[in-house]
Short mmCIF file of N, CA, C and O in Angstrom, two decimals:
data_model
loop_
_atom_site.label_atom_id
_atom_site.label_comp_id
_atom_site.label_asym_id
_atom_site.label_seq_id
_atom_site.Cartn_x
_atom_site.Cartn_y
_atom_site.Cartn_z
N GLN A 1 0.83 -1.20 0.00
CA GLN A 1 0.00 0.00 0.00
C GLN A 1 0.88 1.26 0.00
O GLN A 1 0.61 2.19 -0.73
N GLU A 2 1.91 1.25 0.84
CA GLU A 2 2.78 2.42 0.93
C GLU A 2 3.52 2.65 -0.39
O GLU A 2 3.65 3.79 -0.84
N GLU A 3 3.97 1.58 -1.03
CA GLU A 3 4.66 1.69 -2.32
C GLU A 3 3.72 2.25 -3.38
O GLU A 3 4.11 3.07 -4.22
N ARG A 4 2.47 1.82 -3.33
CA ARG A 4 1.47 2.30 -4.28
C ARG A 4 1.26 3.81 -4.13
O ARG A 4 1.13 4.54 -5.11
N LEU A 5 1.22 4.28 -2.88
CA LEU A 5 1.05 5.71 -2.64
C LEU A 5 2.25 6.51 -3.14
O LEU A 5 2.09 7.60 -3.69
N LYS A 6 3.45 5.95 -2.96
CA LYS A 6 4.65 6.63 -3.46
C LYS A 6 4.62 6.74 -4.98
O LYS A 6 4.93 7.79 -5.54
N LEU A 7 4.21 5.64 -5.63
CA LEU A 7 4.13 5.67 -7.09
C LEU A 7 3.07 6.64 -7.58
O LEU A 7 3.29 7.36 -8.56
N ALA A 8 1.94 6.69 -6.90
CA ALA A 8 0.88 7.63 -7.27
C ALA A 8 1.37 9.07 -7.12
O ALA A 8 1.07 9.92 -7.95
N GLY A 9 2.14 9.33 -6.08
CA GLY A 9 2.69 10.67 -5.88
C GLY A 9 3.68 11.05 -6.97
O GLY A 9 3.66 12.18 -7.47
N LYS A 10 4.52 10.11 -7.37
CA LYS A 10 5.48 10.37 -8.45
C LYS A 10 4.74 10.61 -9.77
O LYS A 10 5.09 11.51 -10.53
N LEU A 11 3.75 9.78 -10.03
CA LEU A 11 2.96 9.94 -11.25
C LEU A 11 2.28 11.31 -11.26
O LEU A 11 2.29 12.01 -12.27
N TYR A 12 1.71 11.68 -10.13
CA TYR A 12 1.04 12.98 -10.02
C TYR A 12 2.01 14.11 -10.38
O TYR A 12 1.67 15.00 -11.17
N ASN A 13 3.21 14.06 -9.84
CA ASN A 13 4.19 15.12 -10.10
C ASN A 13 4.59 15.18 -11.57
O ASN A 13 4.74 16.27 -12.14
N LEU A 14 4.76 14.02 -12.20
CA LEU A 14 5.12 13.99 -13.62
C LEU A 14 4.00 14.53 -14.50
O LEU A 14 4.24 15.31 -15.43
N VAL A 15 2.78 14.12 -14.21
CA VAL A 15 1.64 14.56 -15.00
C VAL A 15 1.40 16.06 -14.78
O VAL A 15 1.09 16.79 -15.72
N LYS A 16 1.56 16.51 -13.54
CA LYS A 16 1.39 17.94 -13.23
C LYS A 16 2.38 18.77 -14.04
O LYS A 16 2.02 19.81 -14.61
N LYS A 17 3.62 18.30 -14.11
CA LYS A 17 4.65 19.02 -14.87
C LYS A 17 4.27 19.10 -16.35
O LYS A 17 4.39 20.16 -16.98
N ALA A 18 3.80 17.99 -16.91
CA ALA A 18 3.38 17.98 -18.31
C ALA A 18 2.20 18.92 -18.53
O ALA A 18 2.16 19.67 -19.51
N ALA A 19 1.23 18.87 -17.62
CA ALA A 19 0.04 19.72 -17.74
C ALA A 19 0.42 21.19 -17.69
O ALA A 19 -0.04 21.99 -18.52
N LYS A 20 1.25 21.54 -16.75
CA LYS A 20 1.62 22.95 -16.59
C LYS A 20 2.50 23.47 -17.71
O LYS A 20 2.60 24.67 -17.91
N SER A 21 3.10 22.53 -18.47
CA SER A 21 3.91 22.95 -19.62
C SER A 21 3.05 23.15 -20.87
O SER A 21 3.55 23.53 -21.91
N GLY A 22 1.73 22.84 -20.76
CA GLY A 22 0.82 23.05 -21.87
C GLY A 22 0.60 21.82 -22.74
O GLY A 22 -0.01 21.90 -23.79
N ASP A 23 1.09 20.66 -22.29
CA ASP A 23 0.88 19.43 -23.04
C ASP A 23 -0.58 19.00 -22.92
O ASP A 23 -1.07 18.78 -21.82
N LYS A 24 -1.28 18.91 -24.05
CA LYS A 24 -2.72 18.65 -24.02
C LYS A 24 -3.06 17.29 -23.42
O LYS A 24 -4.04 17.18 -22.70
N ALA A 25 -2.25 16.29 -23.67
CA ALA A 25 -2.50 14.98 -23.07
C ALA A 25 -2.20 15.02 -21.57
O ALA A 25 -2.90 14.39 -20.77
N GLY A 26 -1.20 15.78 -21.20
CA GLY A 26 -0.88 15.96 -19.78
C GLY A 26 -2.00 16.69 -19.05
O GLY A 26 -2.35 16.34 -17.92
N GLU A 27 -2.55 17.70 -19.69
CA GLU A 27 -3.67 18.44 -19.10
C GLU A 27 -4.86 17.51 -18.88
O GLU A 27 -5.51 17.54 -17.83
N TYR A 28 -5.13 16.68 -19.88
CA TYR A 28 -6.24 15.73 -19.78
C TYR A 28 -5.99 14.71 -18.66
O TYR A 28 -6.87 14.45 -17.84
N SER A 29 -4.79 14.17 -18.62
CA SER A 29 -4.45 13.19 -17.59
C SER A 29 -4.53 13.81 -16.20
O SER A 29 -4.98 13.17 -15.25
N PHE A 30 -4.09 15.05 -16.09
CA PHE A 30 -4.14 15.75 -14.80
C PHE A 30 -5.60 15.94 -14.36
O PHE A 30 -5.93 15.76 -13.19
N ALA A 31 -6.45 16.27 -15.32
CA ALA A 31 -7.88 16.40 -15.02
C ALA A 31 -8.45 15.06 -14.54
O ALA A 31 -9.19 15.01 -13.55
N ARG A 32 -8.09 13.98 -15.22
CA ARG A 32 -8.58 12.66 -14.83
C ARG A 32 -8.11 12.29 -13.42
O ARG A 32 -8.85 11.68 -12.65
N MET A 33 -6.88 12.64 -13.10
CA MET A 33 -6.36 12.34 -11.76
C MET A 33 -7.20 13.05 -10.70
O MET A 33 -7.50 12.48 -9.66
N HIS A 34 -7.60 14.28 -10.98
CA HIS A 34 -8.44 15.02 -10.04
C HIS A 34 -9.86 14.46 -10.00
O HIS A 34 -10.50 14.48 -8.95
N THR A 35 -10.34 13.96 -11.12
CA THR A 35 -11.67 13.36 -11.16
C THR A 35 -11.72 12.07 -10.34
O THR A 35 -12.66 11.82 -9.61
N GLU A 36 -10.67 11.27 -10.47
CA GLU A 36 -10.63 9.94 -9.85
C GLU A 36 -9.96 9.92 -8.48
O GLU A 36 -10.04 8.91 -7.78
N GLY A 37 -9.26 10.98 -8.13
CA GLY A 37 -8.54 10.99 -6.85
C GLY A 37 -7.30 10.14 -6.88
O GLY A 37 -6.94 9.51 -5.89
N CYS A 38 -6.63 10.11 -8.01
CA CYS A 38 -5.40 9.32 -8.18
C CYS A 38 -4.19 10.20 -7.84
O CYS A 38 -3.84 11.08 -8.60
N GLY A 39 -3.60 9.95 -6.68
CA GLY A 39 -2.44 10.73 -6.26
C GLY A 39 -2.78 12.09 -5.68
O GLY A 39 -1.90 12.84 -5.31
N VAL A 40 -4.07 12.38 -5.62
CA VAL A 40 -4.55 13.67 -5.14
C VAL A 40 -5.99 13.50 -4.66
O VAL A 40 -6.68 12.56 -5.08
N GLN A 41 -6.42 14.38 -3.81
CA GLN A 41 -7.81 14.35 -3.36
C GLN A 41 -8.73 14.70 -4.54
O GLN A 41 -8.40 15.55 -5.36
N LYS A 42 -9.87 14.02 -4.64
CA LYS A 42 -10.83 14.32 -5.71
C LYS A 42 -11.22 15.79 -5.64
O LYS A 42 -11.46 16.33 -4.57
N ASP A 43 -11.25 16.42 -6.83
CA ASP A 43 -11.58 17.84 -6.90
C ASP A 43 -12.19 18.12 -8.27
O ASP A 43 -11.47 18.32 -9.26
N GLU A 44 -13.51 18.08 -8.34
CA GLU A 44 -14.21 18.25 -9.61
C GLU A 44 -13.97 19.62 -10.23
O GLU A 44 -13.87 19.74 -11.45
N LYS A 45 -13.86 20.65 -9.41
CA LYS A 45 -13.63 22.00 -9.92
C LYS A 45 -12.26 22.09 -10.61
O LYS A 45 -12.13 22.65 -11.70
N GLU A 46 -11.25 21.52 -9.97
CA GLU A 46 -9.90 21.51 -10.55
C GLU A 46 -9.87 20.66 -11.81
O GLU A 46 -9.24 21.02 -12.81
N ALA A 47 -10.57 19.53 -11.78
CA ALA A 47 -10.64 18.66 -12.95
C ALA A 47 -11.27 19.40 -14.13
O ALA A 47 -10.74 19.34 -15.26
N LEU A 48 -12.34 20.09 -13.90
CA LEU A 48 -13.03 20.83 -14.95
C LEU A 48 -12.09 21.86 -15.59
O LEU A 48 -12.03 21.99 -16.81
N LYS A 49 -11.33 22.55 -14.76
CA LYS A 49 -10.39 23.55 -15.26
C LYS A 49 -9.40 22.91 -16.23
O LYS A 49 -9.16 23.43 -17.33
N TRP A 50 -8.86 21.75 -15.86
CA TRP A 50 -7.85 21.10 -16.70
C TRP A 50 -8.47 20.44 -17.92
O TRP A 50 -7.87 20.40 -18.99
N PHE A 51 -9.71 19.93 -17.81
CA PHE A 51 -10.40 19.44 -19.00
C PHE A 51 -10.59 20.58 -20.00
O PHE A 51 -10.41 20.40 -21.21
N GLU A 52 -10.93 21.76 -19.50
CA GLU A 52 -11.13 22.92 -20.38
C GLU A 52 -9.83 23.32 -21.07
O GLU A 52 -9.84 23.62 -22.27
N TYR A 53 -8.72 23.34 -20.33
CA TYR A 53 -7.43 23.68 -20.95
C TYR A 53 -7.12 22.69 -22.08
O TYR A 53 -6.73 23.07 -23.18
N SER A 54 -7.28 21.41 -21.78
CA SER A 54 -6.98 20.38 -22.76
C SER A 54 -7.91 20.48 -23.98
O SER A 54 -7.47 20.34 -25.12
N ALA A 55 -9.18 20.73 -23.72
CA ALA A 55 -10.15 20.86 -24.82
C ALA A 55 -9.80 22.06 -25.70
O ALA A 55 -9.94 21.99 -26.92
N MET A 56 -9.34 23.15 -25.09
CA MET A 56 -8.94 24.33 -25.86
C MET A 56 -7.76 24.02 -26.77
O MET A 56 -7.58 24.66 -27.80
N HIS A 57 -6.95 23.03 -26.37
CA HIS A 57 -5.83 22.59 -27.20
C HIS A 57 -6.26 21.49 -28.17
O HIS A 57 -5.42 20.79 -28.73
N GLU A 58 -7.57 21.35 -28.34
CA GLU A 58 -8.18 20.44 -29.30
C GLU A 58 -7.90 18.96 -29.02
O GLU A 58 -7.75 18.16 -29.94
N TYR A 59 -7.86 18.60 -27.75
CA TYR A 59 -7.69 17.20 -27.37
C TYR A 59 -9.08 16.57 -27.30
O TYR A 59 -9.90 16.93 -26.46
N ALA A 60 -9.34 15.65 -28.22
CA ALA A 60 -10.69 15.10 -28.40
C ALA A 60 -11.25 14.45 -27.13
O ALA A 60 -12.44 14.62 -26.81
N ALA A 61 -10.43 13.71 -26.40
CA ALA A 61 -10.92 13.05 -25.19
C ALA A 61 -11.40 14.08 -24.17
O ALA A 61 -12.39 13.86 -23.47
N ALA A 62 -10.71 15.19 -24.07
CA ALA A 62 -11.11 16.25 -23.14
C ALA A 62 -12.42 16.91 -23.61
O ALA A 62 -13.30 17.20 -22.81
N GLN A 63 -12.52 17.11 -24.90
CA GLN A 63 -13.75 17.69 -25.45
C GLN A 63 -14.94 16.78 -25.17
O GLN A 63 -16.00 17.23 -24.80
N PHE A 64 -14.72 15.47 -25.34
CA PHE A 64 -15.76 14.50 -25.05
C PHE A 64 -16.13 14.54 -23.57
O PHE A 64 -17.30 14.55 -23.21
N SER A 65 -15.12 14.58 -22.71
CA SER A 65 -15.36 14.61 -21.25
C SER A 65 -16.18 15.82 -20.85
O SER A 65 -17.07 15.72 -20.01
N LEU A 66 -15.90 16.95 -21.46
CA LEU A 66 -16.69 18.16 -21.15
C LEU A 66 -18.13 18.00 -21.60
O LEU A 66 -19.04 18.50 -20.95
N GLY A 67 -18.33 17.27 -22.67
CA GLY A 67 -19.69 17.03 -23.15
C GLY A 67 -20.48 16.11 -22.25
O GLY A 67 -21.70 16.16 -22.20
N VAL A 68 -19.78 15.27 -21.49
CA VAL A 68 -20.42 14.31 -20.59
C VAL A 68 -20.69 14.92 -19.22
O VAL A 68 -21.66 14.55 -18.56
N ILE A 69 -19.87 15.86 -18.82
CA ILE A 69 -19.99 16.44 -17.47
C ILE A 69 -21.28 17.22 -17.34
O ILE A 69 -21.69 17.95 -18.16
#
């Protein structure tokens, strides 16, 4: 369990870095992490923000996710 939490934390940091650099797939993945609570506490408001960034960069999965929310 402890190892899993460490890996989730590392993954969170890598995805956060990609998202903040403007990578559309990173933005989408970061949104999903906030939606699912993977490596971070669930936060729908934060997830929505990152889905919107990714969708603005024309990432189809993010655009679809916004249509479902």
